[in-house]
Amino acid sequence: MTILLDVALLVLASAMVVVVGRLVAGPTDADRAAALDLGFFVFLAAVAVLAVRLDQPNLLDLVLTGTLVSFLATVALARLVHREQR
């Protein structure tokens, strides 16, 4: 089980590298906002995997709260990008 969780963390770390690349190279603000949102969700997934690996269920509260905040931020950014395109 530990090896599987370590592999999951490795996959999430490689996904974060791709996200940072898109964040730096994104030609528009919408690309950067989408990359930032995806990066935060990758971070939350890594925290969830660490919660299971370290047997710390308290970290799942952080994941739940972060997911709610990230969802609200995504909606706000989508409205902002849509407003700028008008």
PDB file of C-alpha atoms in Angstrom:
ATOM      1  CA  MET A   1       0.000   0.000   0.000  1.00  0.00           C
ATOM      2  CA  THR A   2       2.838   2.383   0.830  1.00  0.00           C
ATOM      3  CA  ILE A   3       4.440   1.875  -2.571  1.00  0.00           C
ATOM      4  CA  LEU A   4       1.162   2.698  -4.289  1.00  0.00           C
ATOM      5  CA  LEU A   5       0.831   5.915  -2.290  1.00  0.00           C
ATOM      6  CA  ASP A   6       4.422   6.844  -3.105  1.00  0.00           C
ATOM      7  CA  VAL A   7       3.731   6.299  -6.804  1.00  0.00           C
ATOM      8  CA  ALA A   8       0.624   8.482  -6.509  1.00  0.00           C
ATOM      9  CA  LEU A   9       2.708  11.245  -4.929  1.00  0.00           C
ATOM     10  CA  LEU A  10       5.257  10.923  -7.727  1.00  0.00           C
ATOM     11  CA  VAL A  11       2.531  11.249 -10.358  1.00  0.00           C
ATOM     12  CA  LEU A  12       1.117  14.298  -8.579  1.00  0.00           C
ATOM     13  CA  ALA A  13       4.580  15.862  -8.392  1.00  0.00           C
ATOM     14  CA  SER A  14       5.059  15.383 -12.124  1.00  0.00           C
ATOM     15  CA  ALA A  15       1.626  16.900 -12.732  1.00  0.00           C
ATOM     16  CA  MET A  16       2.670  19.907 -10.662  1.00  0.00           C
ATOM     17  CA  VAL A  17       5.747  20.363 -12.870  1.00  0.00           C
ATOM     18  CA  VAL A  18       3.492  20.481 -15.940  1.00  0.00           C
ATOM     19  CA  VAL A  19       1.176  22.942 -14.186  1.00  0.00           C
ATOM     20  CA  VAL A  20       4.069  25.260 -13.328  1.00  0.00           C
ATOM     21  CA  GLY A  21       5.184  25.110 -16.958  1.00  0.00           C
ATOM     22  CA  ARG A  22       1.728  26.173 -18.112  1.00  0.00           C
ATOM     23  CA  LEU A  23       1.607  28.861 -15.445  1.00  0.00           C
ATOM     24  CA  VAL A  24       4.859  30.378 -16.698  1.00  0.00           C
ATOM     25  CA  ALA A  25       4.228  29.933 -20.429  1.00  0.00           C
ATOM     26  CA  GLY A  26       0.493  30.628 -20.524  1.00  0.00           C
ATOM     27  CA  PRO A  27      -0.093  33.281 -23.163  1.00  0.00           C
ATOM     28  CA  THR A  28      -3.317  34.598 -21.646  1.00  0.00           C
ATOM     29  CA  ASP A  29      -4.575  35.336 -18.183  1.00  0.00           C
ATOM     30  CA  ALA A  30      -7.245  32.660 -18.603  1.00  0.00           C
ATOM     31  CA  ASP A  31      -4.533  30.032 -19.198  1.00  0.00           C
ATOM     32  CA  ARG A  32      -2.687  31.148 -16.108  1.00  0.00           C
ATOM     33  CA  ALA A  33      -5.870  31.131 -14.019  1.00  0.00           C
ATOM     34  CA  ALA A  34      -6.731  27.614 -15.178  1.00  0.00           C
ATOM     35  CA  ALA A  35      -3.190  26.442 -14.424  1.00  0.00           C
ATOM     36  CA  LEU A  36      -3.287  28.009 -10.979  1.00  0.00           C
ATOM     37  CA  ASP A  37      -6.617  26.346 -10.248  1.00  0.00           C
ATOM     38  CA  LEU A  38      -5.351  22.975 -11.436  1.00  0.00           C
ATOM     39  CA  GLY A  39      -2.188  23.413  -9.403  1.00  0.00           C
ATOM     40  CA  PHE A  40      -4.189  24.009  -6.265  1.00  0.00           C
ATOM     41  CA  PHE A  41      -6.266  20.883  -6.882  1.00  0.00           C
ATOM     42  CA  VAL A  42      -3.087  18.856  -7.468  1.00  0.00           C
ATOM     43  CA  PHE A  43      -1.761  20.212  -4.174  1.00  0.00           C
ATOM     44  CA  LEU A  44      -4.990  19.207  -2.417  1.00  0.00           C
ATOM     45  CA  ALA A  45      -4.782  15.727  -3.944  1.00  0.00           C
ATOM     46  CA  ALA A  46      -1.223  15.417  -2.644  1.00  0.00           C
ATOM     47  CA  VAL A  47      -2.372  16.456   0.831  1.00  0.00           C
ATOM     48  CA  ALA A  48      -5.137  13.827   0.664  1.00  0.00           C
ATOM     49  CA  VAL A  49      -2.638  11.132  -0.313  1.00  0.00           C
ATOM     50  CA  LEU A  50      -0.337  12.241   2.495  1.00  0.00           C
ATOM     51  CA  ALA A  51      -3.259  12.084   4.924  1.00  0.00           C
ATOM     52  CA  VAL A  52      -3.749   8.435   4.042  1.00  0.00           C
ATOM     53  CA  ARG A  53      -0.020   7.670   4.010  1.00  0.00           C
ATOM     54  CA  LEU A  54       0.652   9.310   7.379  1.00  0.00           C
ATOM     55  CA  ASP A  55      -2.655   8.149   8.898  1.00  0.00           C
ATOM     56  CA  GLN A  56      -3.666  11.721   9.720  1.00  0.00           C
ATOM     57  CA  PRO A  57      -7.414  12.129   9.133  1.00  0.00           C
ATOM     58  CA  ASN A  58      -7.221  15.749  10.316  1.00  0.00           C
ATOM     59  CA  LEU A  59      -5.578  16.667   7.023  1.00  0.00           C
ATOM     60  CA  LEU A  60      -8.774  15.727   5.215  1.00  0.00           C
ATOM     61  CA  ASP A  61     -10.482  18.712   6.854  1.00  0.00           C
ATOM     62  CA  LEU A  62      -7.869  20.897   5.197  1.00  0.00           C
ATOM     63  CA  VAL A  63      -8.592  19.235   1.858  1.00  0.00           C
ATOM     64  CA  LEU A  64     -12.331  19.783   2.222  1.00  0.00           C
ATOM     65  CA  THR A  65     -11.931  23.440   3.158  1.00  0.00           C
ATOM     66  CA  GLY A  66      -9.390  24.025   0.402  1.00  0.00           C
ATOM     67  CA  THR A  67     -11.700  22.462  -2.167  1.00  0.00           C
ATOM     68  CA  LEU A  68     -14.522  24.802  -1.204  1.00  0.00           C
ATOM     69  CA  VAL A  69     -12.264  27.862  -1.335  1.00  0.00           C
ATOM     70  CA  SER A  70     -10.800  26.779  -4.668  1.00  0.00           C
ATOM     71  CA  PHE A  71     -14.252  26.265  -6.156  1.00  0.00           C
ATOM     72  CA  LEU A  72     -15.322  29.755  -5.128  1.00  0.00           C
ATOM     73  CA  ALA A  73     -12.080  31.213  -6.498  1.00  0.00           C
ATOM     74  CA  THR A  74     -12.636  29.400  -9.796  1.00  0.00           C
ATOM     75  CA  VAL A  75     -16.112  30.868 -10.132  1.00  0.00           C
ATOM     76  CA  ALA A  76     -14.792  34.349  -9.339  1.00  0.00           C
ATOM     77  CA  LEU A  77     -11.953  34.034 -11.870  1.00  0.00           C
ATOM     78  CA  ALA A  78     -14.326  32.746 -14.544  1.00  0.00           C
ATOM     79  CA  ARG A  79     -16.598  35.737 -14.016  1.00  0.00           C
ATOM     80  CA  LEU A  80     -13.611  38.088 -14.147  1.00  0.00           C
ATOM     81  CA  VAL A  81     -12.270  36.591 -17.380  1.00  0.00           C
ATOM     82  CA  HIS A  82     -15.741  36.634 -18.919  1.00  0.00           C
ATOM     83  CA  ARG A  83     -16.211  40.277 -17.939  1.00  0.00           C
ATOM     84  CA  GLU A  84     -12.859  41.246 -19.508  1.00  0.00           C
ATOM     85  CA  GLN A  85     -13.803  39.577 -22.799  1.00  0.00           C
ATOM     86  CA  ARG A  86     -16.903  41.722 -23.273  1.00  0.00           C
TER      87      ARG A  86
END
